Amino acid sequence: MAITTFPSVDKCASIGREKDTVIADMDGTLLRGRSSFPYFALVAFEVGGVLRLLILLLSSPLAGLLYYFVSESAGIQVLIFVTFAGMKVSDVESVARAVLPKFYSEDLHPESWKVFSSCGKRCVLTANPRVMVEAFLKDFLGADLVLGTEIESYKGRATGFVKKPGVLVGKNKADALKNAFGESKPEIGLGDRHTDFPFLALCKEGYIVPPKPEVKAVTTSKLPKPIIFHDGRLVQKPTPLMSLLILLWIPIGFILACLRIAAGSLLPMPVVYYAFWALGVRVIIKGTPPPPVNKSNNKSGVLFICSHRILLDPIFLSTALGRPIPAVTYSVSRLSEIISPIKTVRLNRDRDLDASMIKKLLQEGDLAICPEGTTCREPFLLRFSALFAELTDELVPVAMVNKMSMFHGTTARGWKGMDPFYFFMNPSPAYEVTFLNKLPHELTCNAGKSSHEVANYIQRVIAATLSYECTSFTRKDKYRALAGNDGIVVEKPKIQKSIMGC
């Protein structure tokens, strides 16, 4: 059957389709890319780590040979086995929910999405494992039904094999469509290759999405639901070439990260700025940092209220100021405590905040807090910021932005003790620290403003500086969406104050 049997997708009318049903393939159809390797690589790395990604990359030539010269099914089975064998199904579901949506959404094909989004009932028929794609398709593209390859599992772990009838390609796709819709024919079918022809023939109208590598992806603003939360260590989509570069860089990057961490932990803070630049870490300072407090005047120290990016926020604040600034935080790992060069007060979210302890610290000098999120609407975090507004009028908002090219320096699902290492493993990471104007007296608590008004004002100022859009989501919302927990690191009950990272 020739590919010209079905017209191209640009010939499909998208107006007046509200009552129609559309059936679409995924790779090469809904997505611009025809290869699913990057998404298998994301699952392999996020769940199985470096070794699993290496094995997958080494297996990809075999998968490619089978895919193009034997059968699509055989090639995909290799990718599934190498990626999934031995993994907890719950871990795969977590990655599918927290990591993959961002990468999938950045590759949506505009022409097929125009047709798909115009229909009242949307179904996706794909050779990809359903457990990998269902969360994205249903939550963000509004798919009503997802038919994909089903993986075998035993006691909650994937075996690497697939359930009958096997990988959904060719006739298996057509059979899956018949089982789902019976004798009724969907109005529109979208595919991109000859193995999609059997299921396209079962639709009233069938259309082919021709390969157009140059076509621009759909902007995320056009999605039915914006992707706000994202987790995962990798910044870029791990194509085979990018995966190879990542694997080659990791040994070098880890050694470099150890050197950078040692420099930040062991050197005097006034020289850390220059040491970071010498080791390829860029620290960009904007605005005018306030001078150190003069203790002889019995004046309260400056309270720096920073936007939260990663655990290293107070470290880079201290680097920008050239002096160590104690930080107030909670829920950090033990490793972060060990390697941090600054003093930190750890607060338990289940306890009332110790105002006398905080006031004593402010009398001793400057202090920093990094409440998670620029709009701290969660009661604990709002109380966290508001308390400090009552204790001092020396309030300086600080907007912080970091830039990473290979690894993200934060995670909700993984071990947070590795956050500093992943950040410093980037070839040339950067931190931009912007000191905003100190709050004028008329906007402080002593001028009659409530502590919540002061806290919310500071959050709005930081958000405006960073061009962030405020949401009503809380820290708890983020961790429940990404990791299925409240984001609390268990701490030993008697530890209150120590040397650690934020």
GROMACS .gro file of C-alpha atoms in nm, residues 113-362:
model
  250
  113TRP     CA    1  -0.221   1.899   1.739
  114LYS     CA    2  -0.454   2.138   1.554
  115VAL     CA    3  -0.667   1.843   1.442
  116PHE     CA    4  -0.634   1.643   1.764
  117SER     CA    5  -0.732   1.934   1.990
  118SER     CA    6  -1.035   2.023   1.776
  119CYS     CA    7  -1.209   1.691   1.830
  120GLY     CA    8  -1.452   1.617   2.110
  121LYS     CA    9  -1.317   1.271   2.192
  122ARG     CA   10  -0.944   1.206   2.176
  123CYS     CA   11  -0.771   0.870   2.171
  124VAL     CA   12  -0.401   0.789   2.136
  125LEU     CA   13  -0.285   0.458   1.991
  126THR     CA   14   0.088   0.409   2.041
  127ALA     CA   15   0.361   0.146   2.047
  128ASN     CA   16   0.509   0.315   2.355
  129PRO     CA   17   0.441   0.152   2.693
  130ARG     CA   18   0.115   0.293   2.825
  131VAL     CA   19   0.270   0.344   3.168
  132MET     CA   20   0.517   0.591   3.012
  133VAL     CA   21   0.277   0.810   2.819
  134GLU     CA   22  -0.067   0.796   2.981
  135ALA     CA   23  -0.006   1.061   3.249
  136PHE     CA   24   0.105   1.321   2.994
  137LEU     CA   25  -0.160   1.243   2.735
  138LYS     CA   26  -0.452   1.246   2.978
  139ASP     CA   27  -0.341   1.523   3.213
  140PHE     CA   28  -0.198   1.770   2.963
  141LEU     CA   29  -0.343   1.688   2.619
  142GLY     CA   30  -0.690   1.594   2.736
  143ALA     CA   31  -0.683   1.243   2.591
  144ASP     CA   32  -0.989   1.037   2.685
  145LEU     CA   33  -0.834   0.699   2.606
  146VAL     CA   34  -0.474   0.578   2.576
  147LEU     CA   35  -0.403   0.244   2.409
  148GLY     CA   36  -0.038   0.148   2.440
  149THR     CA   37   0.190  -0.149   2.486
  150GLU     CA   38   0.132  -0.316   2.823
  151ILE     CA   39   0.438  -0.428   3.019
  152GLU     CA   40   0.457  -0.743   3.229
  153SER     CA   41   0.528  -0.708   3.600
  154TYR     CA   42   0.596  -0.938   3.894
  155LYS     CA   43   0.551  -0.828   4.254
  156GLY     CA   44   0.548  -0.464   4.152
  157ARG     CA   45   0.857  -0.481   3.930
  158ALA     CA   46   0.866  -0.479   3.551
  159THR     CA   47   1.006  -0.795   3.394
  160GLY     CA   48   1.107  -0.620   3.074
  161PHE     CA   49   0.864  -0.827   2.867
  162VAL     CA   50   0.533  -0.714   2.720
  163LYS     CA   51   0.186  -0.857   2.759
  164LYS     CA   52  -0.001  -1.018   2.471
  165PRO     CA   53  -0.063  -0.929   2.195
  166GLY     CA   54   0.281  -0.764   2.213
  167VAL     CA   55   0.400  -0.423   2.098
  168LEU     CA   56   0.121  -0.222   1.937
  169VAL     CA   57   0.240  -0.186   1.579
  170GLY     CA   58   0.078  -0.276   1.250
  171LYS     CA   59  -0.204  -0.529   1.288
  172ASN     CA   60  -0.185  -0.510   1.669
  173LYS     CA   61  -0.280  -0.143   1.653
  174ALA     CA   62  -0.579  -0.223   1.433
  175ASP     CA   63  -0.689  -0.502   1.669
  176ALA     CA   64  -0.657  -0.274   1.973
  177LEU     CA   65  -0.873  -0.015   1.796
  178LYS     CA   66  -1.138  -0.277   1.713
  179ASN     CA   67  -1.145  -0.401   2.072
  180ALA     CA   68  -1.191  -0.047   2.202
  181PHE     CA   69  -1.450   0.078   1.952
  182GLY     CA   70  -1.617  -0.238   1.826
  183GLU     CA   71  -1.804  -0.191   1.503
  184SER     CA   72  -1.820   0.188   1.526
  185LYS     CA   73  -1.568   0.379   1.317
  186PRO     CA   74  -1.383   0.683   1.459
  187GLU     CA   75  -1.409   0.988   1.235
  188ILE     CA   76  -1.035   1.070   1.208
  189GLY     CA   77  -0.716   0.865   1.218
  190LEU     CA   78  -0.368   1.020   1.227
  191GLY     CA   79  -0.047   0.826   1.160
  192ASP     CA   80   0.297   0.878   1.011
  193ARG     CA   81   0.426   0.547   0.868
  194HIS     CA   82   0.313   0.245   0.671
  195THR     CA   83   0.262   0.032   0.983
  196ASP     CA   84  -0.012   0.279   1.082
  197PHE     CA   85  -0.213   0.203   0.767
  198PRO     CA   86  -0.410  -0.090   0.918
  199PHE     CA   87  -0.566   0.125   1.192
  200LEU     CA   88  -0.606   0.427   0.961
  201ALA     CA   89  -0.813   0.207   0.731
  202LEU     CA   90  -1.059   0.151   1.016
  203CYS     CA   91  -1.130   0.525   1.046
  204LYS     CA   92  -1.371   0.722   0.830
  205GLU     CA   93  -1.089   0.962   0.739
  206GLY     CA   94  -0.721   0.873   0.754
  207TYR     CA   95  -0.435   1.123   0.734
  208ILE     CA   96  -0.057   1.092   0.726
  209VAL     CA   97   0.174   1.333   0.910
  210PRO     CA   98   0.478   1.373   0.680
  211PRO     CA   99   0.819   1.414   0.843
  212LYS     CA  100   0.905   1.782   0.873
  213PRO     CA  101   1.208   1.823   1.102
  214GLU     CA  102   1.206   2.199   1.048
  215VAL     CA  103   0.852   2.254   1.175
  216LYS     CA  104   0.829   2.446   1.503
  217ALA     CA  105   0.675   2.277   1.803
  218VAL     CA  106   0.350   2.395   1.958
  219THR     CA  107   0.409   2.655   2.229
  220THR     CA  108   0.328   2.532   2.578
  221SER     CA  109   0.085   2.822   2.625
  222LYS     CA  110  -0.152   2.648   2.381
  223LEU     CA  111  -0.176   2.333   2.591
  224PRO     CA  112  -0.509   2.271   2.770
  225LYS     CA  113  -0.319   2.261   3.100
  226PRO     CA  114   0.014   2.436   3.166
  227ILE     CA  115   0.308   2.231   3.294
  228ILE     CA  116   0.403   2.405   3.619
  229PHE     CA  117   0.584   2.133   3.812
  230HIS     CA  118   0.883   1.951   3.667
  231ASP     CA  119   1.136   1.720   3.825
  232GLY     CA  120   1.435   1.532   3.691
  233ARG     CA  121   1.809   1.578   3.672
  234LEU     CA  122   1.860   1.624   3.297
  235VAL     CA  123   1.825   1.968   3.141
  236GLN     CA  124   1.823   1.861   2.776
  237LYS     CA  125   1.641   1.580   2.599
  238PRO     CA  126   1.882   1.283   2.595
  239THR     CA  127   1.911   1.198   2.228
  240PRO     CA  128   2.170   0.926   2.153
  241LEU     CA  129   2.438   1.191   2.096
  242MET     CA  130   2.344   1.388   2.408
  243SER     CA  131   2.331   1.066   2.611
  244LEU     CA  132   2.685   0.984   2.496
  245LEU     CA  133   2.806   1.332   2.591
  246ILE     CA  134   2.642   1.302   2.934
  247LEU     CA  135   2.804   0.965   3.000
  248LEU     CA  136   3.147   1.089   2.891
  249TRP     CA  137   3.115   1.407   3.099
  250ILE     CA  138   2.992   1.256   3.427
  251PRO     CA  139   3.333   1.125   3.549
  252ILE     CA  140   3.497   1.459   3.465
  253GLY     CA  141   3.204   1.655   3.603
  254PHE     CA  142   3.202   1.468   3.933
  255ILE     CA  143   3.571   1.541   3.993
  256LEU     CA  144   3.511   1.906   3.900
  257ALA     CA  145   3.211   1.918   4.134
  258CYS     CA  146   3.422   1.786   4.424
  259LEU     CA  147   3.681   2.058   4.359
  260ARG     CA  148   3.416   2.330   4.343
  261ILE     CA  149   3.245   2.207   4.660
  262ALA     CA  150   3.582   2.187   4.839
  263ALA     CA  151   3.660   2.544   4.733
  264GLY     CA  152   3.328   2.671   4.863
  265SER     CA  153   3.353   2.477   5.190
  266LEU     CA  154   3.720   2.522   5.283
  267LEU     CA  155   3.827   2.862   5.151
  268PRO     CA  156   3.752   3.189   5.334
  269MET     CA  157   3.427   3.337   5.204
  270PRO     CA  158   3.591   3.659   5.067
  271VAL     CA  159   3.793   3.450   4.818
  272VAL     CA  160   3.522   3.196   4.728
  273TYR     CA  161   3.387   3.430   4.458
  274TYR     CA  162   3.723   3.432   4.277
  275ALA     CA  163   3.778   3.059   4.331
  276PHE     CA  164   3.440   2.984   4.173
  277TRP     CA  165   3.524   3.195   3.869
  278ALA     CA  166   3.860   3.018   3.836
  279LEU     CA  167   3.678   2.683   3.843
  280GLY     CA  168   3.419   2.785   3.584
  281VAL     CA  169   3.132   2.882   3.816
  282ARG     CA  170   2.995   3.223   3.722
  283VAL     CA  171   2.852   3.441   3.999
  284ILE     CA  172   2.675   3.748   3.860
  285ILE     CA  173   2.592   4.021   4.110
  286LYS     CA  174   2.332   4.289   4.037
  287GLY     CA  175   2.212   4.571   4.257
  288THR     CA  176   2.393   4.715   4.558
  289PRO     CA  177   2.460   4.475   4.847
  290PRO     CA  178   2.420   4.636   5.191
  291PRO     CA  179   2.735   4.668   5.404
  292PRO     CA  180   2.787   4.447   5.712
  293VAL     CA  181   2.596   4.553   6.021
  294ASN     CA  182   2.785   4.763   6.276
  295LYS     CA  183   2.747   4.567   6.599
  296SER     CA  184   2.872   4.858   6.812
  297ASN     CA  185   2.551   5.053   6.736
  298ASN     CA  186   2.330   4.776   6.879
  299LYS     CA  187   2.155   4.773   6.543
  300SER     CA  188   1.965   4.471   6.419
  301GLY     CA  189   2.122   4.277   6.136
  302VAL     CA  190   1.988   4.278   5.781
  303LEU     CA  191   1.740   4.004   5.693
  304PHE     CA  192   1.790   3.883   5.336
  305ILE     CA  193   1.472   3.724   5.198
  306CYS     CA  194   1.571   3.521   4.893
  307SER     CA  195   1.372   3.347   4.624
  308HIS     CA  196   1.433   2.974   4.649
  309ARG     CA  197   1.597   2.791   4.362
  310ILE     CA  198   1.811   2.508   4.502
  311LEU     CA  199   1.981   2.417   4.829
  312LEU     CA  200   2.279   2.636   4.742
  313ASP     CA  201   2.089   2.966   4.755
  314PRO     CA  202   2.238   3.093   5.086
  315ILE     CA  203   2.584   2.977   4.981
  316PHE     CA  204   2.577   3.195   4.671
  317LEU     CA  205   2.423   3.481   4.868
  318SER     CA  206   2.724   3.462   5.100
  319THR     CA  207   2.956   3.437   4.799
  320ALA     CA  208   2.805   3.751   4.647
  321LEU     CA  209   2.839   3.939   4.978
  322GLY     CA  210   3.189   3.812   5.047
  323ARG     CA  211   3.096   3.707   5.401
  324PRO     CA  212   2.917   3.406   5.551
  325ILE     CA  213   2.549   3.471   5.618
  326PRO     CA  214   2.366   3.229   5.851
  327ALA     CA  215   2.051   3.084   5.699
  328VAL     CA  216   1.719   2.962   5.836
  329THR     CA  217   1.568   2.660   5.667
  330TYR     CA  218   1.421   2.317   5.724
  331SER     CA  219   1.422   1.969   5.569
  332VAL     CA  220   1.776   1.922   5.443
  333SER     CA  221   1.990   1.614   5.401
  334ARG     CA  222   2.274   1.518   5.631
  335LEU     CA  223   2.530   1.541   5.349
  336SER     CA  224   2.426   1.902   5.283
  337GLU     CA  225   2.492   1.977   5.648
  338ILE     CA  226   2.841   1.834   5.631
  339ILE     CA  227   2.968   2.015   5.323
  340SER     CA  228   2.813   2.358   5.384
  341PRO     CA  229   3.038   2.649   5.488
  342ILE     CA  230   2.765   2.852   5.658
  343LYS     CA  231   2.578   2.828   5.986
  344THR     CA  232   2.213   2.732   5.960
  345VAL     CA  233   1.918   2.708   6.194
  346ARG     CA  234   1.697   2.417   6.106
  347LEU     CA  235   1.327   2.461   6.176
  348ASN     CA  236   1.080   2.177   6.201
  349ARG     CA  237   0.754   2.255   6.023
  350ASP     CA  238   0.568   2.070   6.300
  351ARG     CA  239   0.699   2.312   6.568
  352ASP     CA  240   0.625   2.675   6.633
  353LEU     CA  241   0.905   2.899   6.515
  354ASP     CA  242   1.140   3.007   6.793
  355ALA     CA  243   1.115   3.389   6.771
  356SER     CA  244   1.363   3.449   7.054
  357MET     CA  245   1.628   3.238   6.884
  358ILE     CA  246   1.581   3.421   6.552
  359LYS     CA  247   1.589   3.761   6.725
  360LYS     CA  248   1.917   3.668   6.893
  361LEU     CA  249   2.068   3.576   6.556
  362LEU     CA  250   1.960   3.909   6.407
   0.00000   0.00000   0.00000
